[in-house]
Amino acid sequence: MVVTGAGVSAESGIPTFRDPLEGLWAKYDPRELATPEAFARDPETVTRWYDWRRQKCAGAKPNPAHLALAWLGKHFQEQNRCFTLLTQNVDRLHQAAGSRNVVELHGTLWIWRCTRCGIEHEEREVPFKEYPLRCACGGARRPAVVWFGELLPDDAIQNAHDALESCDLFFSIGTSAVVEPAASFLHTARRRGAKTAEINREPTPVSRMADWSLQGSAGEILPGLVQRVFGI
Ligand code: BV8
Ligand code: ZN
């Protein structure tokens, strides 16, 4: 079982949540913008922020960390062994790298949902032509992401629990392990007897709890690990 965060996309040029926001977004705290309250208060600004991130993601390519995880997933599948990749990222770079059945714990910024009729559509064109986006029913459309204070998708939670039940080895990669419920997964896996490993550039609240804590870049450590273990 692997859980990833913004650190896995950092080497693809996508700012993490810790990196201070640039330019006109510098004065905002991401945690304030990523809330239903902020969207209700100012749907134009929140939509412009997500469109700014979409433009960054649209120009980004999967990096060696994404590719190593895609290879692992394929290898385990060929061996009929369980491999579950869960991500907090909304950029779909894991899928672009070839990973299949990625569990998007916090949704994606490529699908937008009407706040009135609930209809969802994929929106890949960047930039948007209007802020906020309007649905045919006239409702404002929002990104199909999980905002702070909102519940995670049922199927994502179910997939997480199933994987936590059965995993022998748990990886936490490129995440500061602060945002719940994902931040508690390593602890739960450990309590269930799984071996746990962390790959992260900085120490996190779970570093001391993990059996192995590898400090450094995911784009260097992961390919090295796969090479060492599988000799590819
Ligand atoms: C919920 C989508 C039920 C939107 C996101 C219990 C205690 C306290 C608080 C809570 C709690 N339970 C719930 C809460 C509230 C809240 C929460 O956890 N708050 C935190 C701040 C304490 N959780 C929620 O609201 C969740 N919903 O629980 O509903 C409920 C509701 C209300 C009250 C109770 C229960 C929903 C959370 C999801 C929010 N949506 N994203 C969007 O993207 O716009 S969260 C978003 O922020 C990301 O998805 C991610 O989860 C988080 C950022 O964390 P990371 O991805 O780890 O990124 P970060 O920048 O922090 O760290 C990057 C790391 O990578 C760093 O450590 C760095 O060193 C490292 N790194 C950098 N480069 C590299 C690298 N590592 C390796 N290689 C590199 N190259
Ligand atoms: Zn609608």
PDB file of C-alpha atoms and ligand atoms in Angstrom:
ATOM      1  CA  MET A   1       0.000   0.000   0.000  1.00  0.00           C
ATOM      2  CA  VAL A   2       1.415   3.351  -1.047  1.00  0.00           C
ATOM      3  CA  VAL A   3       0.117   6.795  -0.043  1.00  0.00           C
ATOM      4  CA  THR A   4       1.572   9.809  -1.863  1.00  0.00           C
ATOM      5  CA  GLY A   5       1.429  13.578  -1.379  1.00  0.00           C
ATOM      6  CA  ALA A   6       2.526  16.778  -3.076  1.00  0.00           C
ATOM      7  CA  GLY A   7       6.209  15.894  -2.632  1.00  0.00           C
ATOM      8  CA  VAL A   8       5.876  13.247  -5.374  1.00  0.00           C
ATOM      9  CA  SER A   9       4.823  15.911  -7.887  1.00  0.00           C
ATOM     10  CA  ALA A  10       7.377  18.509  -6.749  1.00  0.00           C
ATOM     11  CA  GLU A  11      10.018  17.249  -9.214  1.00  0.00           C
ATOM     12  CA  SER A  12       7.444  17.695 -11.992  1.00  0.00           C
ATOM     13  CA  GLY A  13       7.413  21.425 -11.205  1.00  0.00           C
ATOM     14  CA  ILE A  14       4.157  21.503  -9.245  1.00  0.00           C
ATOM     15  CA  PRO A  15       4.450  23.553  -6.033  1.00  0.00           C
ATOM     16  CA  THR A  16       3.658  21.628  -2.843  1.00  0.00           C
ATOM     17  CA  PHE A  17       1.276  22.983  -0.209  1.00  0.00           C
ATOM     18  CA  ARG A  18       4.312  23.972   1.876  1.00  0.00           C
ATOM     19  CA  ASP A  19       5.938  25.990  -0.860  1.00  0.00           C
ATOM     20  CA  PRO A  20       4.865  29.638  -0.404  1.00  0.00           C
ATOM     21  CA  LEU A  21       2.325  30.500  -3.130  1.00  0.00           C
ATOM     22  CA  GLU A  22       3.793  32.651  -5.883  1.00  0.00           C
ATOM     23  CA  GLY A  23       2.784  35.951  -7.400  1.00  0.00           C
ATOM     24  CA  LEU A  24      -0.808  37.083  -6.952  1.00  0.00           C
ATOM     25  CA  TRP A  25      -1.527  33.991  -4.843  1.00  0.00           C
ATOM     26  CA  ALA A  26       1.236  34.727  -2.349  1.00  0.00           C
ATOM     27  CA  LYS A  27      -1.173  36.430   0.026  1.00  0.00           C
ATOM     28  CA  TYR A  28      -3.477  33.389   0.285  1.00  0.00           C
ATOM     29  CA  ASP A  29      -3.263  30.328   2.587  1.00  0.00           C
ATOM     30  CA  PRO A  30      -4.130  27.235   0.484  1.00  0.00           C
ATOM     31  CA  ARG A  31      -6.073  25.864   3.414  1.00  0.00           C
ATOM     32  CA  GLU A  32      -8.346  28.902   3.306  1.00  0.00           C
ATOM     33  CA  LEU A  33      -8.946  28.693  -0.452  1.00  0.00           C
ATOM     34  CA  ALA A  34      -9.588  24.914  -0.430  1.00  0.00           C
ATOM     35  CA  THR A  35     -12.857  25.221   1.537  1.00  0.00           C
ATOM     36  CA  PRO A  36     -16.576  25.309   0.639  1.00  0.00           C
ATOM     37  CA  GLU A  37     -16.826  28.560   2.606  1.00  0.00           C
ATOM     38  CA  ALA A  38     -14.227  30.277   0.400  1.00  0.00           C
ATOM     39  CA  PHE A  39     -16.030  29.133  -2.762  1.00  0.00           C
ATOM     40  CA  ALA A  40     -19.405  30.306  -1.420  1.00  0.00           C
ATOM     41  CA  ARG A  41     -17.862  33.650  -0.460  1.00  0.00           C
ATOM     42  CA  ASP A  42     -15.812  34.226  -3.627  1.00  0.00           C
ATOM     43  CA  PRO A  43     -16.292  31.565  -6.348  1.00  0.00           C
ATOM     44  CA  GLU A  44     -14.378  33.670  -8.905  1.00  0.00           C
ATOM     45  CA  THR A  45     -11.153  33.821  -6.879  1.00  0.00           C
ATOM     46  CA  VAL A  46     -11.258  30.141  -5.896  1.00  0.00           C
ATOM     47  CA  THR A  47     -11.915  29.164  -9.536  1.00  0.00           C
ATOM     48  CA  ARG A  48      -8.988  31.353 -10.701  1.00  0.00           C
ATOM     49  CA  TRP A  49      -6.720  29.658  -8.124  1.00  0.00           C
ATOM     50  CA  TYR A  50      -7.657  26.211  -9.341  1.00  0.00           C
ATOM     51  CA  ASP A  51      -7.237  27.341 -12.957  1.00  0.00           C
ATOM     52  CA  TRP A  52      -3.739  28.608 -12.087  1.00  0.00           C
ATOM     53  CA  ARG A  53      -2.952  25.152 -10.667  1.00  0.00           C
ATOM     54  CA  ARG A  54      -4.525  23.456 -13.734  1.00  0.00           C
ATOM     55  CA  GLN A  55      -2.187  25.423 -15.994  1.00  0.00           C
ATOM     56  CA  LYS A  56       0.794  24.273 -13.899  1.00  0.00           C
ATOM     57  CA  CYS A  57      -0.401  20.658 -14.005  1.00  0.00           C
ATOM     58  CA  ALA A  58      -1.221  20.778 -17.729  1.00  0.00           C
ATOM     59  CA  GLY A  59       2.405  21.628 -18.481  1.00  0.00           C
ATOM     60  CA  ALA A  60       3.837  19.025 -16.088  1.00  0.00           C
ATOM     61  CA  LYS A  61       5.250  15.584 -16.953  1.00  0.00           C
ATOM     62  CA  PRO A  62       5.396  12.551 -14.636  1.00  0.00           C
ATOM     63  CA  ASN A  63       8.829  12.280 -12.966  1.00  0.00           C
ATOM     64  CA  PRO A  64      10.927   9.178 -12.082  1.00  0.00           C
ATOM     65  CA  ALA A  65       9.001   8.753  -8.800  1.00  0.00           C
ATOM     66  CA  HIS A  66       5.692   8.486 -10.680  1.00  0.00           C
ATOM     67  CA  LEU A  67       7.270   6.128 -13.246  1.00  0.00           C
ATOM     68  CA  ALA A  68       8.775   3.868 -10.560  1.00  0.00           C
ATOM     69  CA  LEU A  69       5.375   3.544  -8.852  1.00  0.00           C
ATOM     70  CA  ALA A  70       3.711   2.796 -12.201  1.00  0.00           C
ATOM     71  CA  TRP A  71       6.303   0.051 -12.837  1.00  0.00           C
ATOM     72  CA  LEU A  72       5.746  -1.384  -9.352  1.00  0.00           C
ATOM     73  CA  GLY A  73       1.983  -1.482  -9.858  1.00  0.00           C
ATOM     74  CA  LYS A  74       2.338  -3.296 -13.180  1.00  0.00           C
ATOM     75  CA  HIS A  75       4.935  -5.715 -11.746  1.00  0.00           C
ATOM     76  CA  PHE A  76       2.750  -6.622  -8.751  1.00  0.00           C
ATOM     77  CA  GLN A  77      -0.269  -7.080 -11.006  1.00  0.00           C
ATOM     78  CA  GLU A  78       1.708  -9.489 -13.223  1.00  0.00           C
ATOM     79  CA  GLN A  79       2.627 -11.381 -10.063  1.00  0.00           C
ATOM     80  CA  ASN A  80      -1.067 -11.388  -8.963  1.00  0.00           C
ATOM     81  CA  ARG A  81       0.007  -9.617  -5.811  1.00  0.00           C
ATOM     82  CA  CYS A  82      -1.933  -6.724  -4.221  1.00  0.00           C
ATOM     83  CA  PHE A  83      -0.624  -3.224  -4.860  1.00  0.00           C
ATOM     84  CA  THR A  84      -2.786  -0.265  -3.865  1.00  0.00           C
ATOM     85  CA  LEU A  85      -1.726   3.299  -4.774  1.00  0.00           C
ATOM     86  CA  LEU A  86      -3.619   6.047  -2.954  1.00  0.00           C
ATOM     87  CA  THR A  87      -2.850   9.724  -3.520  1.00  0.00           C
ATOM     88  CA  GLN A  88      -3.719  13.037  -1.907  1.00  0.00           C
ATOM     89  CA  ASN A  89      -2.710  14.725  -5.171  1.00  0.00           C
ATOM     90  CA  VAL A  90      -5.349  16.102  -7.546  1.00  0.00           C
ATOM     91  CA  ASP A  91      -3.029  16.374 -10.597  1.00  0.00           C
ATOM     92  CA  ARG A  92      -3.480  12.860 -12.102  1.00  0.00           C
ATOM     93  CA  LEU A  93       0.267  12.557 -12.815  1.00  0.00           C
ATOM     94  CA  HIS A  94       0.244   9.002 -11.423  1.00  0.00           C
ATOM     95  CA  GLN A  95      -2.280   8.066 -14.111  1.00  0.00           C
ATOM     96  CA  ALA A  96      -0.244   9.948 -16.737  1.00  0.00           C
ATOM     97  CA  ALA A  97       2.756   7.796 -15.699  1.00  0.00           C
ATOM     98  CA  GLY A  98       0.743   4.621 -16.348  1.00  0.00           C
ATOM     99  CA  SER A  99      -0.520   3.787 -12.854  1.00  0.00           C
ATOM    100  CA  ARG A 100      -3.924   2.091 -12.901  1.00  0.00           C
ATOM    101  CA  ASN A 101      -6.729   2.049 -10.284  1.00  0.00           C
ATOM    102  CA  VAL A 102      -5.216   5.048  -8.486  1.00  0.00           C
ATOM    103  CA  VAL A 103      -7.346   5.875  -5.417  1.00  0.00           C
ATOM    104  CA  GLU A 104      -7.813   9.677  -5.420  1.00  0.00           C
ATOM    105  CA  LEU A 105      -8.409  10.402  -1.727  1.00  0.00           C
ATOM    106  CA  HIS A 106      -8.976  14.122  -2.360  1.00  0.00           C
ATOM    107  CA  GLY A 107     -10.466  14.032  -5.866  1.00  0.00           C
ATOM    108  CA  THR A 108      -9.054  15.748  -8.969  1.00  0.00           C
ATOM    109  CA  LEU A 109      -8.941  19.240 -10.446  1.00  0.00           C
ATOM    110  CA  TRP A 110      -9.662  17.880 -13.959  1.00  0.00           C
ATOM    111  CA  ILE A 111     -13.326  17.138 -13.228  1.00  0.00           C
ATOM    112  CA  TRP A 112     -15.789  19.926 -12.373  1.00  0.00           C
ATOM    113  CA  ARG A 113     -19.194  19.512 -10.709  1.00  0.00           C
ATOM    114  CA  CYS A 114     -22.261  21.742 -10.713  1.00  0.00           C
ATOM    115  CA  THR A 115     -23.090  22.957  -7.215  1.00  0.00           C
ATOM    116  CA  ARG A 116     -26.822  23.044  -8.137  1.00  0.00           C
ATOM    117  CA  CYS A 117     -27.620  19.918 -10.234  1.00  0.00           C
ATOM    118  CA  GLY A 118     -24.461  17.935  -9.376  1.00  0.00           C
ATOM    119  CA  ILE A 119     -23.599  17.047 -12.974  1.00  0.00           C
ATOM    120  CA  GLU A 120     -19.855  16.366 -13.491  1.00  0.00           C
ATOM    121  CA  HIS A 121     -17.740  16.951 -16.624  1.00  0.00           C
ATOM    122  CA  GLU A 122     -14.005  16.539 -17.323  1.00  0.00           C
ATOM    123  CA  GLU A 123     -12.454  19.933 -18.133  1.00  0.00           C
ATOM    124  CA  ARG A 124      -9.030  19.643 -19.736  1.00  0.00           C
ATOM    125  CA  GLU A 125      -8.979  22.942 -21.645  1.00  0.00           C
ATOM    126  CA  VAL A 126      -6.755  25.599 -19.975  1.00  0.00           C
ATOM    127  CA  PRO A 127      -7.284  28.400 -19.161  1.00  0.00           C
ATOM    128  CA  PHE A 128     -10.984  28.649 -18.431  1.00  0.00           C
ATOM    129  CA  LYS A 129     -13.005  31.228 -20.382  1.00  0.00           C
ATOM    130  CA  GLU A 130     -15.169  32.233 -17.386  1.00  0.00           C
ATOM    131  CA  TYR A 131     -14.786  32.488 -13.608  1.00  0.00           C
ATOM    132  CA  PRO A 132     -16.610  30.785 -12.022  1.00  0.00           C
ATOM    133  CA  LEU A 133     -17.656  28.140 -14.569  1.00  0.00           C
ATOM    134  CA  ARG A 134     -21.409  28.088 -15.184  1.00  0.00           C
ATOM    135  CA  CYS A 135     -23.506  24.920 -15.703  1.00  0.00           C
ATOM    136  CA  ALA A 136     -26.336  24.734 -18.261  1.00  0.00           C
ATOM    137  CA  CYS A 137     -28.701  24.893 -15.289  1.00  0.00           C
ATOM    138  CA  GLY A 138     -27.098  28.189 -14.297  1.00  0.00           C
ATOM    139  CA  GLY A 139     -25.393  26.743 -11.220  1.00  0.00           C
ATOM    140  CA  ALA A 140     -21.753  27.560 -10.431  1.00  0.00           C
ATOM    141  CA  ARG A 141     -19.368  24.659 -11.037  1.00  0.00           C
ATOM    142  CA  ARG A 142     -16.644  23.638  -8.583  1.00  0.00           C
ATOM    143  CA  PRO A 143     -13.636  21.319  -8.852  1.00  0.00           C
ATOM    144  CA  ALA A 144     -14.414  17.687  -7.919  1.00  0.00           C
ATOM    145  CA  VAL A 145     -11.853  17.846  -5.104  1.00  0.00           C
ATOM    146  CA  VAL A 146     -12.383  17.231  -1.366  1.00  0.00           C
ATOM    147  CA  TRP A 147     -12.205  20.529   0.459  1.00  0.00           C
ATOM    148  CA  PHE A 148     -11.264  20.928   4.131  1.00  0.00           C
ATOM    149  CA  GLY A 149     -14.304  20.064   6.251  1.00  0.00           C
ATOM    150  CA  GLU A 150     -15.714  17.805   3.540  1.00  0.00           C
ATOM    151  CA  LEU A 151     -15.891  14.022   3.720  1.00  0.00           C
ATOM    152  CA  LEU A 152     -13.713  11.875   1.457  1.00  0.00           C
ATOM    153  CA  PRO A 153     -15.441   9.871  -1.307  1.00  0.00           C
ATOM    154  CA  ASP A 154     -16.945   6.644   0.105  1.00  0.00           C
ATOM    155  CA  ASP A 155     -15.149   4.413  -2.401  1.00  0.00           C
ATOM    156  CA  ALA A 156     -11.795   6.039  -1.586  1.00  0.00           C
ATOM    157  CA  ILE A 157     -12.334   5.457   2.138  1.00  0.00           C
ATOM    158  CA  GLN A 158     -13.448   1.859   1.460  1.00  0.00           C
ATOM    159  CA  ASN A 159     -10.376   1.190  -0.712  1.00  0.00           C
ATOM    160  CA  ALA A 160      -8.127   2.678   1.963  1.00  0.00           C
ATOM    161  CA  HIS A 161      -9.626   0.535   4.708  1.00  0.00           C
ATOM    162  CA  ASP A 162      -9.433  -2.647   2.591  1.00  0.00           C
ATOM    163  CA  ALA A 163      -5.778  -1.990   1.799  1.00  0.00           C
ATOM    164  CA  LEU A 164      -5.004  -1.165   5.446  1.00  0.00           C
ATOM    165  CA  GLU A 165      -6.614  -4.479   6.436  1.00  0.00           C
ATOM    166  CA  SER A 166      -4.431  -6.597   4.162  1.00  0.00           C
ATOM    167  CA  CYS A 167      -1.166  -4.762   3.436  1.00  0.00           C
ATOM    168  CA  ASP A 168       2.138  -6.275   4.610  1.00  0.00           C
ATOM    169  CA  LEU A 169       4.164  -3.227   3.595  1.00  0.00           C
ATOM    170  CA  PHE A 170       3.009   0.425   3.772  1.00  0.00           C
ATOM    171  CA  PHE A 171       4.799   3.349   2.065  1.00  0.00           C
ATOM    172  CA  SER A 172       4.244   7.058   2.867  1.00  0.00           C
ATOM    173  CA  ILE A 173       5.887   9.067   0.055  1.00  0.00           C
ATOM    174  CA  GLY A 174       6.265  12.855  -0.340  1.00  0.00           C
ATOM    175  CA  THR A 175       3.701  13.848   2.257  1.00  0.00           C
ATOM    176  CA  SER A 176       3.996  15.987   5.395  1.00  0.00           C
ATOM    177  CA  ALA A 177       1.493  13.570   7.022  1.00  0.00           C
ATOM    178  CA  VAL A 178      -0.595  16.350   8.611  1.00  0.00           C
ATOM    179  CA  VAL A 179      -3.938  16.213   6.811  1.00  0.00           C
ATOM    180  CA  GLU A 180      -6.446  13.657   8.147  1.00  0.00           C
ATOM    181  CA  PRO A 181      -7.553  10.985   7.625  1.00  0.00           C
ATOM    182  CA  ALA A 182      -4.550  10.130   5.343  1.00  0.00           C
ATOM    183  CA  ALA A 183      -2.077  11.243   8.033  1.00  0.00           C
ATOM    184  CA  SER A 184      -3.209   8.360  10.274  1.00  0.00           C
ATOM    185  CA  PHE A 185      -2.832   5.567   7.712  1.00  0.00           C
ATOM    186  CA  LEU A 186       0.781   4.709   8.586  1.00  0.00           C
ATOM    187  CA  HIS A 187      -0.140   4.389  12.254  1.00  0.00           C
ATOM    188  CA  THR A 188      -3.121   2.155  11.392  1.00  0.00           C
ATOM    189  CA  ALA A 189      -1.005  -0.034   9.086  1.00  0.00           C
ATOM    190  CA  ARG A 190       1.631  -0.414  11.787  1.00  0.00           C
ATOM    191  CA  ARG A 191      -1.017  -1.301  14.384  1.00  0.00           C
ATOM    192  CA  ARG A 192      -2.223  -4.020  11.980  1.00  0.00           C
ATOM    193  CA  GLY A 193       1.290  -5.517  11.859  1.00  0.00           C
ATOM    194  CA  ALA A 194       2.442  -4.148   8.504  1.00  0.00           C
ATOM    195  CA  LYS A 195       6.022  -2.979   7.982  1.00  0.00           C
ATOM    196  CA  THR A 196       6.082   0.766   7.312  1.00  0.00           C
ATOM    197  CA  ALA A 197       8.426   2.967   5.293  1.00  0.00           C
ATOM    198  CA  GLU A 198       8.548   6.704   4.655  1.00  0.00           C
ATOM    199  CA  ILE A 199      10.296   8.505   1.781  1.00  0.00           C
ATOM    200  CA  ASN A 200      10.258  12.262   2.304  1.00  0.00           C
ATOM    201  CA  ARG A 201      12.574  15.221   1.869  1.00  0.00           C
ATOM    202  CA  GLU A 202      11.998  16.404   5.464  1.00  0.00           C
ATOM    203  CA  PRO A 203      11.168  14.621   8.735  1.00  0.00           C
ATOM    204  CA  THR A 204       7.416  14.372   9.414  1.00  0.00           C
ATOM    205  CA  PRO A 205       5.235  13.489  12.432  1.00  0.00           C
ATOM    206  CA  VAL A 206       5.376   9.809  11.331  1.00  0.00           C
ATOM    207  CA  SER A 207       9.132   9.559  10.642  1.00  0.00           C
ATOM    208  CA  ARG A 208       9.955   8.087  14.047  1.00  0.00           C
ATOM    209  CA  MET A 209       7.002   5.670  13.858  1.00  0.00           C
ATOM    210  CA  ALA A 210       8.071   4.156  10.528  1.00  0.00           C
ATOM    211  CA  ASP A 211      10.302   1.061  10.429  1.00  0.00           C
ATOM    212  CA  TRP A 212      12.343   2.827   7.719  1.00  0.00           C
ATOM    213  CA  SER A 213      12.453   6.592   7.124  1.00  0.00           C
ATOM    214  CA  LEU A 214      14.396   7.455   3.964  1.00  0.00           C
ATOM    215  CA  GLN A 215      15.055  11.185   3.795  1.00  0.00           C
ATOM    216  CA  GLY A 216      15.577  12.603   0.316  1.00  0.00           C
ATOM    217  CA  SER A 217      13.958  13.077  -3.092  1.00  0.00           C
ATOM    218  CA  ALA A 218      11.324  10.564  -4.136  1.00  0.00           C
ATOM    219  CA  GLY A 219      12.523  10.922  -7.748  1.00  0.00           C
ATOM    220  CA  GLU A 220      15.963   9.607  -6.729  1.00  0.00           C
ATOM    221  CA  ILE A 221      15.176   7.161  -3.917  1.00  0.00           C
ATOM    222  CA  LEU A 222      12.207   5.306  -5.522  1.00  0.00           C
ATOM    223  CA  PRO A 223      13.897   4.356  -8.837  1.00  0.00           C
ATOM    224  CA  GLY A 224      16.992   3.316  -6.826  1.00  0.00           C
ATOM    225  CA  LEU A 225      14.890   1.156  -4.536  1.00  0.00           C
ATOM    226  CA  VAL A 226      13.071  -0.519  -7.441  1.00  0.00           C
ATOM    227  CA  GLN A 227      16.401  -1.127  -9.188  1.00  0.00           C
ATOM    228  CA  ARG A 228      18.001  -2.583  -6.052  1.00  0.00           C
ATOM    229  CA  VAL A 229      15.027  -4.877  -5.277  1.00  0.00           C
ATOM    230  CA  PHE A 230      13.962  -5.942  -8.746  1.00  0.00           C
ATOM    231  CA  GLY A 231      17.302  -5.532 -10.542  1.00  0.00           C
ATOM    232  CA  ILE A 232      15.775  -3.570 -13.444  1.00  0.00           C
TER     233      ILE A 232
HETATM  234  C1  BV8 B   1     -12.591  15.318   6.867  1.00  0.00           C
HETATM  235  C2  BV8 B   1      -7.725  18.713  -2.108  1.00  0.00           C
HETATM  236  C3  BV8 B   1     -14.560  14.711   8.088  1.00  0.00           C
HETATM  237  C4  BV8 B   1      -8.010  20.119  -2.473  1.00  0.00           C
HETATM  238  C5  BV8 B   1      -6.950  18.590   0.227  1.00  0.00           C
HETATM  239  C6  BV8 B   1      -8.512  15.352  13.061  1.00  0.00           C
HETATM  240  C7  BV8 B   1      -7.676  16.205  13.721  1.00  0.00           C
HETATM  241  C8  BV8 B   1      -7.507  17.512  13.240  1.00  0.00           C
HETATM  242  C9  BV8 B   1      -8.152  17.967  12.074  1.00  0.00           C
HETATM  243  C10 BV8 B   1      -8.956  17.112  11.438  1.00  0.00           C
HETATM  244  C11 BV8 B   1      -9.158  15.819  11.922  1.00  0.00           C
HETATM  245  N1  BV8 B   1     -10.009  15.205  11.090  1.00  0.00           N
HETATM  246  C12 BV8 B   1     -10.349  16.070  10.100  1.00  0.00           C
HETATM  247  C13 BV8 B   1      -9.723  17.231  10.306  1.00  0.00           C
HETATM  248  C14 BV8 B   1      -9.835  18.389   9.481  1.00  0.00           C
HETATM  249  C15 BV8 B   1      -8.935  18.332   8.233  1.00  0.00           C
HETATM  250  C16 BV8 B   1      -7.476  18.236   8.584  1.00  0.00           C
HETATM  251  O1  BV8 B   1      -6.859  17.196   8.539  1.00  0.00           O
HETATM  252  N2  BV8 B   1      -6.921  19.397   8.861  1.00  0.00           N
HETATM  253  C17 BV8 B   1      -5.446  19.461   9.116  1.00  0.00           C
HETATM  254  C18 BV8 B   1      -4.970  20.758   8.541  1.00  0.00           C
HETATM  255  C19 BV8 B   1      -5.126  19.251  10.534  1.00  0.00           C
HETATM  256  N3  BV8 B   1      -9.295  17.205   7.386  1.00  0.00           N
HETATM  257  C20 BV8 B   1     -10.361  17.394   6.575  1.00  0.00           C
HETATM  258  O2  BV8 B   1     -11.045  18.397   6.555  1.00  0.00           O
HETATM  259  C21 BV8 B   1     -10.703  16.208   5.674  1.00  0.00           C
HETATM  260  N4  BV8 B   1     -12.112  15.937   5.779  1.00  0.00           N
HETATM  261  O3  BV8 B   1     -11.878  14.887   7.747  1.00  0.00           O
HETATM  262  O4  BV8 B   1     -13.962  15.223   6.890  1.00  0.00           O
HETATM  263  C22 BV8 B   1     -14.434  15.774   9.078  1.00  0.00           C
HETATM  264  C23 BV8 B   1     -14.758  17.069   8.696  1.00  0.00           C
HETATM  265  C24 BV8 B   1     -14.662  18.074   9.656  1.00  0.00           C
HETATM  266  C25 BV8 B   1     -14.155  17.806  10.952  1.00  0.00           C
HETATM  267  C26 BV8 B   1     -13.837  16.499  11.293  1.00  0.00           C
HETATM  268  C27 BV8 B   1     -13.969  15.467  10.352  1.00  0.00           C
HETATM  269  C28 BV8 B   1     -10.463  16.588   4.191  1.00  0.00           C
HETATM  270  C29 BV8 B   1      -9.024  16.873   3.974  1.00  0.00           C
HETATM  271  C30 BV8 B   1      -8.751  17.038   2.463  1.00  0.00           C
HETATM  272  C31 BV8 B   1      -8.574  18.490   2.092  1.00  0.00           C
HETATM  273  N5  BV8 B   1      -8.199  18.614   0.678  1.00  0.00           N
HETATM  274  N6  BV8 B   1      -6.654  18.647  -1.104  1.00  0.00           N
HETATM  275  C32 BV8 B   1      -6.860  20.803  -3.165  1.00  0.00           C
HETATM  276  O5  BV8 B   1      -5.840  20.143  -3.445  1.00  0.00           O
HETATM  277  O6  BV8 B   1      -7.036  21.986  -3.452  1.00  0.00           O
HETATM  278  S1  BV8 B   1      -5.687  18.476   1.389  1.00  0.00           S
HETATM  279  C33 BV8 B   1      -4.223  18.888   0.529  1.00  0.00           C
HETATM  280  O7  BV8 B   1      -3.319  19.323   1.524  1.00  0.00           O
HETATM  281  C34 BV8 B   1      -3.535  17.751  -0.168  1.00  0.00           C
HETATM  282  O8  BV8 B   1      -4.425  16.891  -0.822  1.00  0.00           O
HETATM  283  C35 BV8 B   1      -2.783  17.081   0.972  1.00  0.00           C
HETATM  284  O9  BV8 B   1      -3.633  16.202   1.672  1.00  0.00           O
HETATM  285  C36 BV8 B   1      -2.441  18.260   1.859  1.00  0.00           C
HETATM  286  C37 BV8 B   1      -1.040  18.715   1.615  1.00  0.00           C
HETATM  287  O10 BV8 B   1      -0.212  17.753   2.189  1.00  0.00           O
HETATM  288  P1  BV8 B   1       0.956  17.071   1.307  1.00  0.00           P
HETATM  289  O11 BV8 B   1       0.377  16.515   0.047  1.00  0.00           O
HETATM  290  O12 BV8 B   1       1.669  16.174   2.218  1.00  0.00           O
HETATM  291  O13 BV8 B   1       1.855  18.323   0.859  1.00  0.00           O
HETATM  292  P2  BV8 B   1       2.766  19.261   1.782  1.00  0.00           P
HETATM  293  O14 BV8 B   1       3.140  20.381   0.925  1.00  0.00           O
HETATM  294  O15 BV8 B   1       2.118  19.529   3.104  1.00  0.00           O
HETATM  295  O16 BV8 B   1       4.059  18.358   2.087  1.00  0.00           O
HETATM  296  C38 BV8 B   1       4.867  17.932   1.031  1.00  0.00           C
HETATM  297  C39 BV8 B   1       5.963  17.080   1.661  1.00  0.00           C
HETATM  298  O17 BV8 B   1       6.747  16.569   0.589  1.00  0.00           O
HETATM  299  C40 BV8 B   1       6.872  17.869   2.581  1.00  0.00           C
HETATM  300  O18 BV8 B   1       7.034  17.137   3.795  1.00  0.00           O
HETATM  301  C41 BV8 B   1       8.201  17.944   1.805  1.00  0.00           C
HETATM  302  O19 BV8 B   1       9.317  17.792   2.641  1.00  0.00           O
HETATM  303  C42 BV8 B   1       8.119  16.723   0.909  1.00  0.00           C
HETATM  304  N7  BV8 B   1       8.820  16.863  -0.377  1.00  0.00           N
HETATM  305  C43 BV8 B   1       8.910  17.969  -1.155  1.00  0.00           C
HETATM  306  N8  BV8 B   1       9.585  17.668  -2.298  1.00  0.00           N
HETATM  307  C44 BV8 B   1       9.896  16.337  -2.230  1.00  0.00           C
HETATM  308  C45 BV8 B   1       9.399  15.821  -1.003  1.00  0.00           C
HETATM  309  N9  BV8 B   1       9.530  14.539  -0.626  1.00  0.00           N
HETATM  310  C46 BV8 B   1      10.200  13.713  -1.502  1.00  0.00           C
HETATM  311  N10 BV8 B   1      10.682  14.126  -2.711  1.00  0.00           N
HETATM  312  C47 BV8 B   1      10.568  15.417  -3.094  1.00  0.00           C
HETATM  313  N11 BV8 B   1      11.060  15.801  -4.269  1.00  0.00           N
HETATM  314 ZN    ZN B   2     -26.138  22.299 -13.008  1.00  0.00          ZN
END
